[in-house]
Amino acid sequence: MEAPHDPTPATTLKITVNSPEQMGELGRRLAKLLRPGDLVMLTGELGAGKTTLTRGLGEGLGVRGAVTSPTFVIARVHPSLGEGPPLVHVDAYRLGGGLDEMEDLDLDVSLPESVIVVEWGDGKVEELSDDRLRVLIHRAVGDTTDEVREVTLSGVGARWAEAGLTLLAA
């Protein structure tokens, strides 16, 4: 299968997050922009805040179950408690291959009705959708506390061209 064209990000937004609480709040605000069929790829070193952001997404989406790192189970499905989409939370850290290894998870089947969040997904899940949101979390350097993070959100594809990412900066 040929990989989809990786277009230039439609929207890029950089946000400074000063605490785990703010990271969770960013997730809750981002959840308001998400809809079924959205693919969110999270990248950042261990302890950067990927799962904290996803926990906020789960709260914002109103899903069932505690959102915790799926490192050892690879994927967790959190059904919606209301009218919103379920959250599929994947940790691809231990998966070495590309989409071939991910096929066993049937993410392509879940994608149309779910929000899929993949930690460590770069180079592994891009083929799932031409439209995706990449979230890069960096620890800030310099005279800052260990909790400060620089979060870069890059919307790729037509879906994110008008999604309103800039509203997250408010």
PDB file of C-alpha atoms in Angstrom, residues 41-152:
ATOM      1  CA  MET A  41      -0.397  11.452  17.299  1.00  0.00           C
ATOM      2  CA  LEU A  42       1.531  12.305  20.480  1.00  0.00           C
ATOM      3  CA  THR A  43       5.314  12.560  20.528  1.00  0.00           C
ATOM      4  CA  GLY A  44       7.571  13.382  23.442  1.00  0.00           C
ATOM      5  CA  GLU A  45      10.164  11.813  25.656  1.00  0.00           C
ATOM      6  CA  LEU A  46       9.241   9.569  28.567  1.00  0.00           C
ATOM      7  CA  GLY A  47       7.493  11.637  31.207  1.00  0.00           C
ATOM      8  CA  ALA A  48       6.757  14.526  28.843  1.00  0.00           C
ATOM      9  CA  GLY A  49       3.020  14.493  29.555  1.00  0.00           C
ATOM     10  CA  LYS A  50       1.496  12.448  26.718  1.00  0.00           C
ATOM     11  CA  THR A  51      -0.703  10.388  29.020  1.00  0.00           C
ATOM     12  CA  THR A  52      -1.604  13.445  31.120  1.00  0.00           C
ATOM     13  CA  LEU A  53      -2.795  15.187  27.954  1.00  0.00           C
ATOM     14  CA  THR A  54      -4.754  12.069  26.948  1.00  0.00           C
ATOM     15  CA  ARG A  55      -6.338  11.878  30.414  1.00  0.00           C
ATOM     16  CA  GLY A  56      -7.592  15.439  29.854  1.00  0.00           C
ATOM     17  CA  LEU A  57      -8.894  14.429  26.413  1.00  0.00           C
ATOM     18  CA  GLY A  58     -10.799  11.553  27.999  1.00  0.00           C
ATOM     19  CA  GLU A  59     -12.333  13.862  30.592  1.00  0.00           C
ATOM     20  CA  GLY A  60     -13.282  16.359  27.892  1.00  0.00           C
ATOM     21  CA  LEU A  61     -14.799  13.659  25.695  1.00  0.00           C
ATOM     22  CA  GLY A  62     -16.703  12.181  28.640  1.00  0.00           C
ATOM     23  CA  VAL A  63     -15.461   8.619  28.310  1.00  0.00           C
ATOM     24  CA  ARG A  64     -15.671   5.714  30.744  1.00  0.00           C
ATOM     25  CA  GLY A  65     -12.711   4.415  32.681  1.00  0.00           C
ATOM     26  CA  ALA A  66      -9.508   5.894  34.012  1.00  0.00           C
ATOM     27  CA  VAL A  67      -7.189   6.958  31.201  1.00  0.00           C
ATOM     28  CA  THR A  68      -3.820   5.469  32.054  1.00  0.00           C
ATOM     29  CA  SER A  69      -0.796   4.590  29.983  1.00  0.00           C
ATOM     30  CA  PRO A  70      -1.532   1.567  27.787  1.00  0.00           C
ATOM     31  CA  THR A  71       2.171   0.679  27.521  1.00  0.00           C
ATOM     32  CA  PHE A  72       1.800  -2.972  28.457  1.00  0.00           C
ATOM     33  CA  VAL A  73      -1.596  -3.636  26.875  1.00  0.00           C
ATOM     34  CA  ILE A  74      -0.780  -1.547  23.757  1.00  0.00           C
ATOM     35  CA  ALA A  75      -4.333  -0.188  23.400  1.00  0.00           C
ATOM     36  CA  ARG A  76      -7.339   0.674  25.543  1.00  0.00           C
ATOM     37  CA  VAL A  77     -10.844   1.571  24.392  1.00  0.00           C
ATOM     38  CA  HIS A  78     -12.787   4.035  26.521  1.00  0.00           C
ATOM     39  CA  PRO A  79     -16.479   4.043  25.517  1.00  0.00           C
ATOM     40  CA  SER A  80     -18.384   7.315  25.630  1.00  0.00           C
ATOM     41  CA  LEU A  81     -20.645   7.931  28.616  1.00  0.00           C
ATOM     42  CA  GLY A  82     -22.787  10.237  26.487  1.00  0.00           C
ATOM     43  CA  GLU A  83     -23.252  11.193  22.867  1.00  0.00           C
ATOM     44  CA  GLY A  84     -19.572  11.706  22.036  1.00  0.00           C
ATOM     45  CA  PRO A  85     -17.131   9.344  20.355  1.00  0.00           C
ATOM     46  CA  PRO A  86     -15.222   6.625  22.183  1.00  0.00           C
ATOM     47  CA  LEU A  87     -11.513   7.203  22.832  1.00  0.00           C
ATOM     48  CA  VAL A  88      -9.018   4.600  21.613  1.00  0.00           C
ATOM     49  CA  HIS A  89      -5.704   5.180  23.410  1.00  0.00           C
ATOM     50  CA  VAL A  90      -2.688   3.411  21.895  1.00  0.00           C
ATOM     51  CA  ASP A  91       0.917   3.279  23.051  1.00  0.00           C
ATOM     52  CA  ALA A  92       3.070   2.278  20.082  1.00  0.00           C
ATOM     53  CA  TYR A  93       6.363   2.555  22.014  1.00  0.00           C
ATOM     54  CA  ARG A  94       7.007  -1.202  22.034  1.00  0.00           C
ATOM     55  CA  LEU A  95       5.895  -1.706  18.438  1.00  0.00           C
ATOM     56  CA  GLY A  96       8.824  -1.630  16.050  1.00  0.00           C
ATOM     57  CA  GLY A  97       7.197  -1.833  12.645  1.00  0.00           C
ATOM     58  CA  GLY A  98       4.909   0.520  10.827  1.00  0.00           C
ATOM     59  CA  LEU A  99       1.256   0.029  10.100  1.00  0.00           C
ATOM     60  CA  ASP A 100       1.767  -3.725   9.593  1.00  0.00           C
ATOM     61  CA  GLU A 101       2.144  -4.263  13.360  1.00  0.00           C
ATOM     62  CA  MET A 102      -0.679  -1.832  14.024  1.00  0.00           C
ATOM     63  CA  GLU A 103      -3.104  -3.776  11.782  1.00  0.00           C
ATOM     64  CA  ASP A 104      -3.708  -6.324  14.536  1.00  0.00           C
ATOM     65  CA  LEU A 105      -5.239  -3.518  16.582  1.00  0.00           C
ATOM     66  CA  ASP A 106      -7.867  -2.832  13.860  1.00  0.00           C
ATOM     67  CA  LEU A 107      -7.416   0.917  14.243  1.00  0.00           C
ATOM     68  CA  ASP A 108      -8.644   1.429  10.697  1.00  0.00           C
ATOM     69  CA  VAL A 109     -11.936  -0.202  11.724  1.00  0.00           C
ATOM     70  CA  SER A 110     -12.249   1.921  14.887  1.00  0.00           C
ATOM     71  CA  LEU A 111     -11.221   5.222  13.321  1.00  0.00           C
ATOM     72  CA  PRO A 112     -14.501   6.289  11.636  1.00  0.00           C
ATOM     73  CA  GLU A 113     -16.487   6.292  14.892  1.00  0.00           C
ATOM     74  CA  SER A 114     -13.720   6.973  17.435  1.00  0.00           C
ATOM     75  CA  VAL A 115     -11.062   9.468  18.387  1.00  0.00           C
ATOM     76  CA  ILE A 116      -7.777   7.592  18.208  1.00  0.00           C
ATOM     77  CA  VAL A 117      -4.817   8.877  20.206  1.00  0.00           C
ATOM     78  CA  VAL A 118      -1.476   7.190  19.523  1.00  0.00           C
ATOM     79  CA  GLU A 119       1.506   7.826  21.742  1.00  0.00           C
ATOM     80  CA  TRP A 120       4.825   7.265  19.940  1.00  0.00           C
ATOM     81  CA  GLY A 121       2.936   6.986  16.641  1.00  0.00           C
ATOM     82  CA  ASP A 122       5.303   8.903  14.329  1.00  0.00           C
ATOM     83  CA  GLY A 123       6.373   6.677  11.465  1.00  0.00           C
ATOM     84  CA  LYS A 124       3.819   4.042  12.443  1.00  0.00           C
ATOM     85  CA  VAL A 125       0.260   5.265  11.898  1.00  0.00           C
ATOM     86  CA  GLU A 126       0.349   8.043   9.292  1.00  0.00           C
ATOM     87  CA  GLU A 127      -1.204   5.694   6.734  1.00  0.00           C
ATOM     88  CA  LEU A 128      -4.414   5.560   8.767  1.00  0.00           C
ATOM     89  CA  SER A 129      -5.487   9.031   7.681  1.00  0.00           C
ATOM     90  CA  ASP A 130      -4.453  11.930   5.469  1.00  0.00           C
ATOM     91  CA  ASP A 131      -5.892  14.163   8.201  1.00  0.00           C
ATOM     92  CA  ARG A 132      -4.239  14.000  11.599  1.00  0.00           C
ATOM     93  CA  LEU A 133      -3.145  16.137  14.501  1.00  0.00           C
ATOM     94  CA  ARG A 134       0.470  15.859  15.565  1.00  0.00           C
ATOM     95  CA  VAL A 135       1.234  16.933  19.113  1.00  0.00           C
ATOM     96  CA  LEU A 136       4.901  17.310  20.023  1.00  0.00           C
ATOM     97  CA  ILE A 137       5.683  17.817  23.713  1.00  0.00           C
ATOM     98  CA  HIS A 138       9.138  19.140  24.685  1.00  0.00           C
ATOM     99  CA  ARG A 139      10.485  19.836  28.107  1.00  0.00           C
ATOM    100  CA  ALA A 140      11.470  23.488  28.233  1.00  0.00           C
ATOM    101  CA  VAL A 141      15.156  24.256  28.657  1.00  0.00           C
ATOM    102  CA  GLY A 142      16.858  27.083  30.514  1.00  0.00           C
ATOM    103  CA  ASP A 143      15.751  28.656  33.773  1.00  0.00           C
ATOM    104  CA  THR A 144      12.489  26.774  34.134  1.00  0.00           C
ATOM    105  CA  THR A 145      11.062  24.173  36.444  1.00  0.00           C
ATOM    106  CA  ASP A 146      10.923  20.554  35.379  1.00  0.00           C
ATOM    107  CA  GLU A 147       7.155  20.827  34.829  1.00  0.00           C
ATOM    108  CA  VAL A 148       7.284  23.385  31.986  1.00  0.00           C
ATOM    109  CA  ARG A 149       6.502  21.939  28.554  1.00  0.00           C
ATOM    110  CA  GLU A 150       6.421  23.436  25.070  1.00  0.00           C
ATOM    111  CA  VAL A 151       3.545  21.849  23.162  1.00  0.00           C
ATOM    112  CA  THR A 152       3.407  22.152  19.370  1.00  0.00           C
TER     113      THR A 152
END
